[in-house]
Amino acid sequence: MKENISIFDTTLRDGEQSPGCSMNPKEKLKMARQLEALNVDIIEAGFPIASEGDFEAVKEIAMTVKGPTIAALSRATQVDIDRAFEALQYASKPRIHTFVATSDIHLKYKLKKTREEVLEQSIRAVEHAKQLTDDVEFSCEDASRTDLDYLCRVIEAVIEAGATVVNLPDTVGYAIPVEYGDLIRTIRQRVKNFDKAILSVHCHNDLGLAVANSIAAVLNGARQVECTINGIGERAGNASLEEFVMALRTRPDALPFQTGINTEEIYKSSRLLSSLTGMMVQRNKAIVGANAFSHEAGIHQDGVIKSRMTYEIMTPESVGIKHSTLVLGKHSGRHALKKRFEELGYSLSAEELDTVYQEFTRLADKKKEILDDDLIAILNNETENDEFSYMLTSLQVMTGTGVRSTAVLEMSDGKQTYVDSATGDGPVDAAYKAIERITKMNGQLVDYTINSVTWGGDAVGEVFVKVIFNDVVFTGHAASTDIVTGSVEAYLQAVNRAISARAAKMPGEELIKNQANAV
Ligand code: KIV
Ligand code: ZN
């Protein structure tokens, strides 16, 4: 009989707080819905005290996503815990996740507290959280570098105070599998009330060992694993959900454990996250990279043709990568499009199909064969319809070597049409200057990325931008076969978001969050 491992997904908290991965509340909700379809056990939705946006996102997710437990992070203080529960109170299954560092390095340099003070603070935090909800997780930050005797004392005390889950993070990705496995086993031997709580692990990937350490931990008694889609997270990231889950599924002989993950939703989750954040996975990334199931060498191709078992240890279908049964193009109708999306695992409402079909026909005019990844890019490209949104209606650029580029731009806000032109250092720069002249929004472009989602000269390119308006960072994303048009649409999305945030008087996301993260 296989033992169950709970999957605690922290894509929306540890993942989202890392550079380049921030999402606004709407995007976080979209990702949370996908995590629900993936059937994770727990979604850590954010760190409510860190920013207004994070608070709103946790609240929205708690109100809407009813399958998994919804967790929110808080430092081990009353104000943090109260704020976390204020956002979580609407969840059907809320969990407060409170933490404090326990290693001497953190105590001496960061917290400037004694071991006794931190022990006392941990107990008080759990007791307080316990008055708000029954499900309380306590994390000993930097557990893998904490003195073992002291770590055992803290664990025993917080379980006694009511913690239902105790998490032992390898916060700086320093542990190696044998040692981390031993740590979990020793804790089970030495902490007398360990069976009153679930032991959890949370591994960072600084040495590329996060998944290996998580596996060593479950082999030694951990029953909750904290991980993220695509392995995003602080610095080198967290343990990747897809790698951990597929290791258990592919090697039941060595790893007699099961998870509730619906593995066929893995690829979709990975693609959605990349589209929302602009953080693409490398081609050779295990499980979800573009090359993960492609066989290039002649000997390998020959083997796979004879039997897939020769070079494939798991099937692409098992993670939701489907083989096309029909190729879509200019003559394909709405019905074929709907069917293909269904085959890819997306069921679209009539309204969604209408929007996507319009995009599809535009793309089919430019591209002979529309591939699955093009379709996913179109779907993930769907823009928000805020009350006040600028839309690009026409764009002309003149560019060349040794001349300044010129862009003539026409935009509409639904009520009025605006036309202006500007020159710049290349067509994209010229177009951005024309947008600035029309919108009077002066932004500083701090990040600009283009990725090709398929191949060939007519491939769809996904463009991601980050723009600072009045000290606040806004992101934008668009997909198009024309990179200048895609670049303009991505920039306009960032402008529209900045205008909506100003109208809603939402404080800036990243800058505030970065301050609160300095715990
Ligand atoms: O890495 C870490 O220690 C954390 C804790 C807050 C759980 O993310
Ligand atoms: Zn972490």
Coordinates of C-alpha atoms and ligand atoms in Angstrom, one line a residue:
M1 CA 0.0 0.0 0.0
K2 CA 1.5 3.3 -1.1
E3 CA 1.7 6.1 1.5
N4 CA 0.3 9.5 0.6
I5 CA 2.4 12.6 0.2
S6 CA 0.6 16.0 0.4
I7 CA 1.7 18.5 -2.2
F8 CA 1.9 22.0 -0.8
D9 CA 2.3 24.3 -3.8
T10 CA 4.0 27.6 -3.0
T11 CA 4.2 29.0 -6.6
L12 CA 2.1 31.9 -5.6
R13 CA 4.2 32.8 -2.5
D14 CA 7.8 31.7 -2.6
G15 CA 7.7 31.4 -6.4
E16 CA 5.9 34.7 -6.9
Q17 CA 8.2 36.7 -4.5
S18 CA 11.3 35.9 -6.6
P19 CA 12.6 38.4 -9.2
G20 CA 10.8 38.3 -12.5
C21 CA 7.9 36.2 -11.3
S22 CA 5.4 38.8 -9.8
M23 CA 1.8 38.5 -10.7
N24 CA -1.1 40.8 -10.0
P25 CA -4.2 39.5 -8.1
K26 CA -6.1 38.6 -11.3
E27 CA -3.2 36.6 -12.5
K28 CA -2.7 34.9 -9.2
L29 CA -6.3 33.8 -9.2
K30 CA -6.0 32.4 -12.7
M31 CA -3.0 30.4 -11.6
A32 CA -4.7 29.2 -8.4
R33 CA -7.6 27.9 -10.5
Q34 CA -5.1 25.9 -12.6
L35 CA -3.5 24.6 -9.4
E36 CA -6.9 23.4 -8.3
A37 CA -7.3 21.5 -11.6
L38 CA -3.9 20.0 -11.0
N39 CA -5.3 18.9 -7.7
V40 CA -2.6 20.1 -5.3
D41 CA -3.5 19.6 -1.7
I42 CA -2.5 23.0 -0.4
I43 CA -2.1 26.3 -2.3
E44 CA 0.1 28.8 -0.4
A45 CA -1.6 31.9 -1.9
G46 CA 0.7 34.7 -0.6
F47 CA 2.0 36.7 2.3
P48 CA -0.8 39.1 3.1
I49 CA 1.2 41.5 5.3
A50 CA 3.7 42.0 2.5
S51 CA 1.4 44.2 0.3
E52 CA -2.2 45.2 -0.4
G53 CA -2.0 43.3 -3.7
D54 CA -0.9 40.1 -1.9
F55 CA -3.7 40.6 0.7
E56 CA -6.3 41.0 -2.1
A57 CA -5.0 38.0 -4.0
V58 CA -5.1 35.7 -0.9
K59 CA -8.6 36.9 -0.1
E60 CA -9.9 36.4 -3.7
I61 CA -8.4 32.9 -3.9
A62 CA -9.8 32.0 -0.5
M63 CA -13.2 33.1 -1.6
T64 CA -13.1 31.4 -5.0
V65 CA -11.0 28.3 -4.9
K66 CA -12.7 25.7 -2.8
G67 CA -11.0 22.4 -3.5
P68 CA -7.5 22.7 -1.9
T69 CA -6.6 24.0 1.5
I70 CA -5.6 27.7 1.2
A71 CA -2.5 28.8 3.2
A72 CA -1.1 32.2 3.8
L73 CA 2.3 33.1 5.2
S74 CA 3.0 35.2 8.2
R75 CA 6.0 36.0 10.4
A76 CA 5.7 34.8 14.0
T77 CA 4.0 37.9 15.2
Q78 CA 0.4 38.7 16.2
V79 CA 0.0 41.5 13.6
D80 CA 1.2 39.3 10.7
I81 CA -0.9 36.3 11.8
D82 CA -4.0 38.5 12.2
R83 CA -3.5 39.9 8.7
A84 CA -3.0 36.5 7.2
F85 CA -6.2 35.3 8.8
E86 CA -8.1 38.4 7.7
A87 CA -7.4 37.4 4.1
L88 CA -7.9 33.7 4.7
Q89 CA -11.2 33.8 6.7
Y90 CA -13.3 33.1 3.6
A91 CA -11.5 29.8 2.7
S92 CA -13.3 26.5 3.2
K93 CA -10.1 25.1 4.5
P94 CA -7.8 27.9 5.8
R95 CA -4.2 27.3 7.0
I96 CA -2.0 29.8 8.8
H97 CA 1.6 29.2 8.0
T98 CA 3.8 31.0 10.4
F99 CA 7.6 31.0 10.6
V100 CA 10.7 32.2 12.3
A101 CA 14.4 31.5 11.7
T102 CA 16.0 29.1 14.2
S103 CA 19.6 28.8 13.1
D104 CA 22.3 30.6 15.1
I105 CA 23.4 32.5 12.0
H106 CA 19.9 34.0 11.6
L107 CA 19.4 34.6 15.3
K108 CA 22.7 36.4 15.7
Y109 CA 22.8 38.5 12.5
K110 CA 19.2 38.9 11.4
L111 CA 16.9 38.6 14.4
K112 CA 19.4 39.6 17.2
K113 CA 17.6 37.3 19.6
T114 CA 18.6 34.5 21.9
R115 CA 17.5 30.9 21.4
E116 CA 15.1 31.2 24.4
E117 CA 13.5 34.3 23.0
V118 CA 12.9 32.6 19.6
L119 CA 11.5 29.5 21.3
E120 CA 9.1 31.6 23.3
Q121 CA 8.1 33.6 20.2
S122 CA 7.4 30.4 18.3
I123 CA 5.1 29.0 21.0
R124 CA 3.2 32.3 21.3
A125 CA 2.8 32.5 17.5
V126 CA 1.3 29.0 17.2
E127 CA -1.0 29.6 20.2
H128 CA -2.2 32.8 18.7
A129 CA -2.8 31.2 15.2
K130 CA -4.5 28.3 16.8
Q131 CA -7.2 30.6 18.3
L132 CA -8.0 31.6 14.7
T133 CA -8.0 28.3 12.9
D134 CA -7.2 24.7 13.7
D135 CA -4.8 24.1 10.8
V136 CA -1.5 25.8 11.7
E137 CA 1.8 25.2 10.0
F138 CA 5.0 26.2 11.7
S139 CA 8.3 26.6 9.8
C140 CA 11.8 26.7 11.4
E141 CA 13.5 28.8 8.7
D142 CA 17.0 27.6 8.0
A143 CA 16.2 24.4 9.8
S144 CA 19.0 22.5 7.9
R145 CA 21.6 24.8 9.5
T146 CA 20.0 24.8 12.9
D147 CA 21.6 23.2 16.0
L148 CA 19.9 19.8 16.2
D149 CA 19.2 19.8 19.9
Y150 CA 17.6 23.2 19.7
L151 CA 15.7 22.3 16.6
C152 CA 14.2 19.3 18.4
R153 CA 13.2 21.5 21.3
V154 CA 11.4 24.0 19.0
I155 CA 9.6 21.3 17.1
E156 CA 8.4 19.6 20.3
A157 CA 7.2 22.9 21.7
V158 CA 5.3 24.1 18.7
I159 CA 3.6 20.7 18.3
E160 CA 2.6 21.0 22.0
A161 CA 1.3 24.5 21.3
G162 CA -1.0 23.1 18.5
A163 CA 1.0 23.1 15.2
T164 CA -0.5 20.5 12.9
V165 CA 2.3 20.7 10.4
V166 CA 6.0 21.3 11.1
N167 CA 8.1 22.4 8.1
L168 CA 11.9 22.1 8.1
P169 CA 13.1 24.2 5.2
D170 CA 16.5 23.9 3.6
T171 CA 16.2 27.7 3.2
V172 CA 19.6 28.3 1.5
G173 CA 19.7 25.0 -0.5
Y174 CA 22.8 23.9 1.5
A175 CA 21.8 20.3 2.4
I176 CA 22.7 17.2 0.5
P177 CA 20.3 14.3 0.3
V178 CA 21.9 11.8 2.7
E179 CA 22.3 14.5 5.4
Y180 CA 18.8 15.9 4.9
G181 CA 17.2 12.4 5.0
D182 CA 19.1 11.8 8.3
L183 CA 17.8 15.0 9.7
I184 CA 14.2 13.9 9.2
R185 CA 14.8 10.4 10.5
T186 CA 16.6 11.8 13.6
I187 CA 13.8 14.2 14.3
R188 CA 11.3 11.4 14.2
Q189 CA 13.4 9.4 16.7
R190 CA 14.1 12.3 19.1
V191 CA 10.9 14.4 19.1
K192 CA 8.5 12.5 21.3
N193 CA 5.3 14.0 20.0
F194 CA 6.4 14.1 16.3
D195 CA 3.4 11.8 15.4
K196 CA 0.9 14.5 16.4
A197 CA 2.0 16.6 13.4
I198 CA 2.9 16.1 9.7
L199 CA 6.5 16.6 9.0
S200 CA 7.0 18.8 5.9
V201 CA 10.0 19.8 3.8
H202 CA 10.7 22.8 1.7
C203 CA 13.9 22.7 -0.3
H204 CA 15.7 25.4 -2.3
N205 CA 17.7 24.6 -5.3
D206 CA 21.0 26.5 -4.8
L207 CA 23.0 23.3 -5.4
G208 CA 20.5 21.8 -7.8
L209 CA 19.5 19.3 -5.1
A210 CA 16.0 20.5 -4.1
V211 CA 14.1 17.5 -5.7
A212 CA 16.7 15.0 -4.5
N213 CA 16.6 16.4 -1.0
S214 CA 12.7 16.2 -1.0
I215 CA 12.9 12.6 -2.1
A216 CA 15.4 11.8 0.6
A217 CA 13.1 13.4 3.1
V218 CA 10.0 11.4 2.1
L219 CA 12.0 8.2 2.3
N220 CA 12.8 9.1 5.9
G221 CA 9.3 10.1 7.0
A222 CA 8.3 13.5 5.7
R223 CA 4.7 13.5 4.4
Q224 CA 4.3 17.0 3.0
V225 CA 6.5 18.4 0.2
E226 CA 6.5 22.1 -0.6
C227 CA 7.3 22.9 -4.2
T228 CA 6.5 25.2 -7.1
I229 CA 5.6 24.9 -10.8
N230 CA 8.7 25.1 -13.0
G231 CA 10.7 25.2 -9.8
I232 CA 10.4 29.0 -9.5
G233 CA 11.3 30.6 -6.2
E234 CA 13.9 32.6 -4.3
R235 CA 17.4 32.6 -6.0
A236 CA 17.8 29.2 -7.8
G237 CA 14.2 28.3 -7.0
N238 CA 12.3 25.7 -5.0
A239 CA 11.9 22.0 -5.6
S240 CA 10.0 21.6 -8.9
L241 CA 6.5 20.1 -8.4
E242 CA 6.5 18.4 -11.8
E243 CA 9.9 16.7 -11.2
F244 CA 9.1 15.5 -7.7
V245 CA 5.6 14.2 -8.7
M246 CA 6.8 12.4 -11.9
A247 CA 9.8 10.9 -10.0
L248 CA 7.3 9.2 -7.6
R249 CA 5.0 8.2 -10.5
T250 CA 7.8 6.8 -12.7
R251 CA 9.7 4.9 -9.9
P252 CA 7.1 3.3 -7.7
D253 CA 9.5 0.4 -7.2
A254 CA 12.0 2.6 -5.4
L255 CA 9.5 5.2 -4.1
P256 CA 6.3 3.6 -2.7
F257 CA 4.4 6.9 -2.4
Q258 CA 1.5 8.5 -4.1
T259 CA 0.2 12.0 -4.6
G260 CA -3.2 13.2 -5.7
I261 CA -1.8 15.2 -8.5
N262 CA -3.6 15.0 -11.8
T263 CA -0.4 14.7 -13.8
E264 CA -2.1 15.4 -17.1
E265 CA -2.5 19.0 -16.0
I266 CA 1.2 19.5 -15.5
Y267 CA 2.1 20.9 -18.9
K268 CA -0.8 23.3 -18.9
S269 CA 0.2 24.6 -15.5
S270 CA 3.8 25.1 -16.6
R271 CA 2.8 27.0 -19.8
L272 CA 0.2 29.2 -18.0
L273 CA 2.8 30.2 -15.4
S274 CA 5.4 31.0 -18.1
S275 CA 2.8 33.1 -19.9
L276 CA 1.7 35.0 -16.7
T277 CA 5.3 35.8 -15.5
G278 CA 7.4 35.8 -18.7
M279 CA 9.7 33.3 -17.0
M280 CA 10.2 30.6 -19.6
V281 CA 11.7 27.2 -18.8
Q282 CA 14.9 26.2 -20.5
R283 CA 14.5 23.8 -23.4
N284 CA 16.1 20.9 -21.6
K285 CA 14.1 21.4 -18.4
A286 CA 13.0 18.0 -17.1
I287 CA 9.3 17.1 -17.7
V288 CA 8.2 20.4 -19.2
G289 CA 11.1 21.7 -21.4
A290 CA 10.6 21.7 -25.2
N291 CA 13.2 19.0 -25.6
A292 CA 12.0 16.8 -22.7
F293 CA 10.3 14.3 -25.0
S294 CA 12.0 15.0 -28.4
H295 CA 14.5 12.6 -29.7
E296 CA 17.2 14.0 -32.0
A297 CA 20.0 11.4 -32.3
G298 CA 19.4 8.9 -35.2
I299 CA 19.9 5.9 -32.9
H300 CA 17.4 7.2 -30.4
Q301 CA 14.8 8.0 -33.1
D302 CA 15.2 4.5 -34.5
G303 CA 14.8 3.0 -31.0
V304 CA 11.7 5.1 -30.3
I305 CA 10.1 4.1 -33.6
K306 CA 10.6 0.4 -32.7
S307 CA 9.4 0.9 -29.2
R308 CA 9.0 4.0 -27.1
M309 CA 10.2 2.2 -24.1
T310 CA 13.7 2.2 -25.5
Y311 CA 14.3 5.9 -24.7
E312 CA 11.2 7.1 -22.9
I313 CA 10.7 6.5 -19.2
M314 CA 7.4 8.3 -19.1
T315 CA 5.0 9.3 -21.9
P316 CA 4.4 12.9 -22.9
E317 CA 0.7 12.2 -22.6
S318 CA 1.1 11.5 -18.9
V319 CA 2.1 15.1 -18.3
G320 CA -0.6 16.5 -20.7
I321 CA 1.5 16.9 -23.8
K322 CA -0.9 15.7 -26.6
H323 CA 0.0 14.7 -30.1
S324 CA -1.9 16.5 -32.8
T325 CA -4.5 14.5 -34.7
L326 CA -5.3 17.3 -37.0
V327 CA -3.4 20.3 -38.2
L328 CA -5.3 23.6 -38.0
G329 CA -4.9 26.3 -40.6
K330 CA -6.8 29.1 -42.4
H331 CA -9.7 26.8 -43.5
S332 CA -10.3 25.4 -40.0
G333 CA -13.6 26.4 -38.5
R334 CA -14.8 27.2 -34.9
H335 CA -15.8 23.6 -34.4
A336 CA -12.3 22.2 -35.2
L337 CA -10.7 24.8 -33.0
K338 CA -13.0 23.9 -30.1
K339 CA -12.3 20.2 -30.6
R340 CA -8.5 20.8 -30.6
F341 CA -8.6 22.8 -27.4
E342 CA -10.7 20.0 -25.9
E343 CA -8.0 17.5 -26.9
L344 CA -5.4 19.7 -25.3
G345 CA -7.5 19.7 -22.1
Y346 CA -9.1 23.1 -22.3
S347 CA -12.8 23.4 -22.3
L348 CA -13.8 26.9 -23.6
S349 CA -17.0 28.8 -22.9
A350 CA -18.8 30.1 -26.0
E351 CA -17.5 33.6 -25.1
E352 CA -13.9 32.4 -24.8
L353 CA -14.2 30.5 -28.0
D354 CA -15.4 33.7 -29.8
T355 CA -12.4 35.7 -28.6
V356 CA -9.9 32.9 -29.3
Y357 CA -11.4 32.2 -32.7
Q358 CA -10.9 35.9 -33.8
E359 CA -7.3 35.7 -32.8
F360 CA -6.9 32.3 -34.5
T361 CA -8.2 33.6 -37.8
R362 CA -5.9 36.6 -37.6
L363 CA -3.0 34.2 -37.0
A364 CA -4.1 31.8 -39.7
D365 CA -3.8 34.6 -42.3
K366 CA -0.1 34.9 -41.5
K367 CA 0.8 31.4 -40.6
K368 CA 0.1 28.2 -42.7
E369 CA -0.1 25.7 -39.9
I370 CA -1.2 26.6 -36.4
L371 CA 0.6 24.4 -33.9
D372 CA -0.6 23.4 -30.4
D373 CA 1.8 25.8 -28.7
D374 CA 0.5 28.6 -30.9
L375 CA -3.0 27.8 -29.7
I376 CA -1.9 27.8 -26.0
A377 CA -0.1 31.1 -26.5
I378 CA -3.3 32.6 -28.1
L379 CA -5.4 31.4 -25.2
N380 CA -3.0 32.6 -22.5
N381 CA -2.8 35.9 -24.3
E382 CA -6.4 36.8 -23.6
T383 CA -6.3 40.4 -22.3
E384 CA -8.2 41.9 -19.4
N385 CA -11.1 44.1 -20.3
D386 CA -10.7 46.9 -17.9
E387 CA -13.1 49.8 -18.1
F388 CA -10.3 52.0 -19.4
S389 CA -8.1 50.2 -21.8
Y390 CA -6.1 51.5 -24.7
M391 CA -6.1 49.2 -27.7
L392 CA -3.8 49.3 -30.7
T393 CA -5.7 49.8 -33.9
S394 CA -2.9 50.4 -36.4
L395 CA 0.8 50.6 -36.5
Q396 CA 3.3 51.6 -39.2
V397 CA 7.0 51.6 -38.7
M398 CA 9.9 52.8 -40.9
T399 CA 13.2 51.5 -40.0
G400 CA 16.6 50.7 -41.5
T401 CA 20.4 50.7 -40.9
G402 CA 21.9 54.1 -40.3
V403 CA 18.5 55.9 -40.0
R404 CA 16.4 56.7 -36.9
S405 CA 13.2 54.6 -36.9
T406 CA 9.8 56.2 -37.0
A407 CA 6.5 54.7 -35.7
V408 CA 3.0 56.0 -36.5
L409 CA 0.5 54.7 -34.1
E410 CA -3.2 54.7 -33.9
M411 CA -4.9 53.7 -30.6
S412 CA -8.4 53.7 -29.3
D413 CA -9.9 53.7 -25.8
G414 CA -13.3 52.6 -27.0
K415 CA -14.6 56.2 -27.1
Q416 CA -11.9 58.1 -29.0
T417 CA -9.2 57.4 -31.5
Y418 CA -5.7 58.8 -31.0
V419 CA -2.9 59.1 -33.6
D420 CA 0.7 60.2 -33.0
S421 CA 4.2 59.4 -34.2
A422 CA 7.7 59.4 -32.8
T423 CA 11.2 58.5 -33.7
G424 CA 13.5 56.3 -31.7
D425 CA 16.4 53.9 -31.5
G426 CA 14.8 51.1 -33.4
P427 CA 11.1 50.5 -34.2
V428 CA 10.1 49.3 -30.8
D429 CA 11.6 52.3 -29.1
A430 CA 9.9 54.6 -31.6
A431 CA 6.5 52.9 -31.0
Y432 CA 7.0 53.1 -27.2
K433 CA 7.7 56.9 -27.5
A434 CA 4.6 57.3 -29.6
I435 CA 2.5 55.5 -26.8
E436 CA 4.0 57.9 -24.3
R437 CA 3.0 60.9 -26.3
I438 CA -0.6 59.7 -26.6
T439 CA -1.1 58.4 -23.0
K440 CA 1.1 60.9 -21.2
M441 CA 2.4 57.9 -19.2
N442 CA 6.1 58.2 -18.8
G443 CA 7.5 54.7 -18.1
Q444 CA 10.9 53.3 -17.7
L445 CA 11.3 50.0 -19.5
V446 CA 13.3 47.7 -17.1
D447 CA 12.8 44.3 -18.7
Y448 CA 12.0 43.2 -22.3
T449 CA 12.0 39.6 -23.4
I450 CA 10.9 37.8 -26.6
N451 CA 10.5 34.0 -26.8
S452 CA 9.5 32.1 -29.9
V453 CA 6.8 29.6 -28.8
T454 CA 7.1 27.4 -32.0
W455 CA 9.6 27.4 -34.8
G456 CA 10.1 28.8 -38.3
G457 CA 10.0 32.3 -39.7
D458 CA 6.3 32.6 -39.0
A459 CA 6.5 31.5 -35.4
V460 CA 4.4 33.2 -32.7
G461 CA 6.6 35.3 -30.4
E462 CA 5.7 36.0 -26.8
V463 CA 6.8 39.4 -25.6
F464 CA 7.1 40.3 -21.9
V465 CA 7.8 43.7 -20.6
K466 CA 8.3 45.3 -17.2
V467 CA 7.8 49.0 -17.0
I468 CA 8.1 51.4 -14.0
F469 CA 5.5 54.1 -13.7
N470 CA 5.9 56.4 -10.7
D471 CA 8.2 54.0 -8.9
V472 CA 5.8 51.0 -9.4
V473 CA 6.6 48.0 -11.6
F474 CA 3.9 46.8 -14.1
T475 CA 4.2 43.9 -16.4
G476 CA 2.8 43.3 -19.8
H477 CA 2.5 40.3 -22.0
A478 CA 1.4 39.7 -25.6
A479 CA 1.8 37.0 -28.4
S480 CA 2.0 37.8 -32.1
T481 CA 3.8 36.7 -35.3
D482 CA 5.0 40.3 -35.6
I483 CA 7.4 41.2 -32.9
V484 CA 6.9 44.9 -33.2
T485 CA 3.1 44.5 -32.8
G486 CA 3.6 42.1 -29.9
S487 CA 6.0 44.5 -28.3
V488 CA 3.5 47.4 -28.6
E489 CA 0.6 45.2 -27.2
A490 CA 2.7 44.1 -24.3
Y491 CA 3.7 47.6 -23.4
L492 CA 0.1 48.8 -23.7
Q493 CA -1.0 46.1 -21.3
A494 CA 1.5 47.5 -18.7
V495 CA 0.2 51.0 -19.4
N496 CA -3.4 49.9 -19.0
R497 CA -2.6 48.1 -15.7
A498 CA -0.8 51.2 -14.4
I499 CA -3.9 53.3 -15.3
S500 CA -6.3 50.8 -13.6
A501 CA -4.1 50.6 -10.5
R502 CA -4.1 54.4 -10.3
A503 CA -7.9 54.5 -10.6
A504 CA -8.3 51.9 -7.9
K505 CA -5.7 53.6 -5.7
M506 CA -3.9 50.3 -5.4
P507 CA -0.4 50.8 -3.9
G508 CA 2.5 49.6 -5.9
E509 CA 3.2 46.0 -5.8
E510 CA 6.9 45.1 -6.0
L511 CA 8.5 48.0 -4.2
I512 CA 6.4 47.6 -1.1
K513 CA 6.6 43.8 -1.2
N514 CA 10.4 43.9 -1.4
Q515 CA 10.5 45.9 1.9
A516 CA 8.2 43.5 3.7
N517 CA 10.1 40.5 2.5
A518 CA 13.1 41.7 4.5
V519 CA 12.2 39.5 7.5
Ligands
KIV1 O1 12.8 29.0 2.4 C1 12.1 29.2 3.5 O2 12.7 29.0 4.6 C2 10.8 29.7 3.4 C3 10.0 29.7 4.7 C4 9.3 31.0 4.9 C5 9.0 28.6 4.7 O3 10.3 30.0 2.4
ZN2 ZN 11.5 29.2 0.7

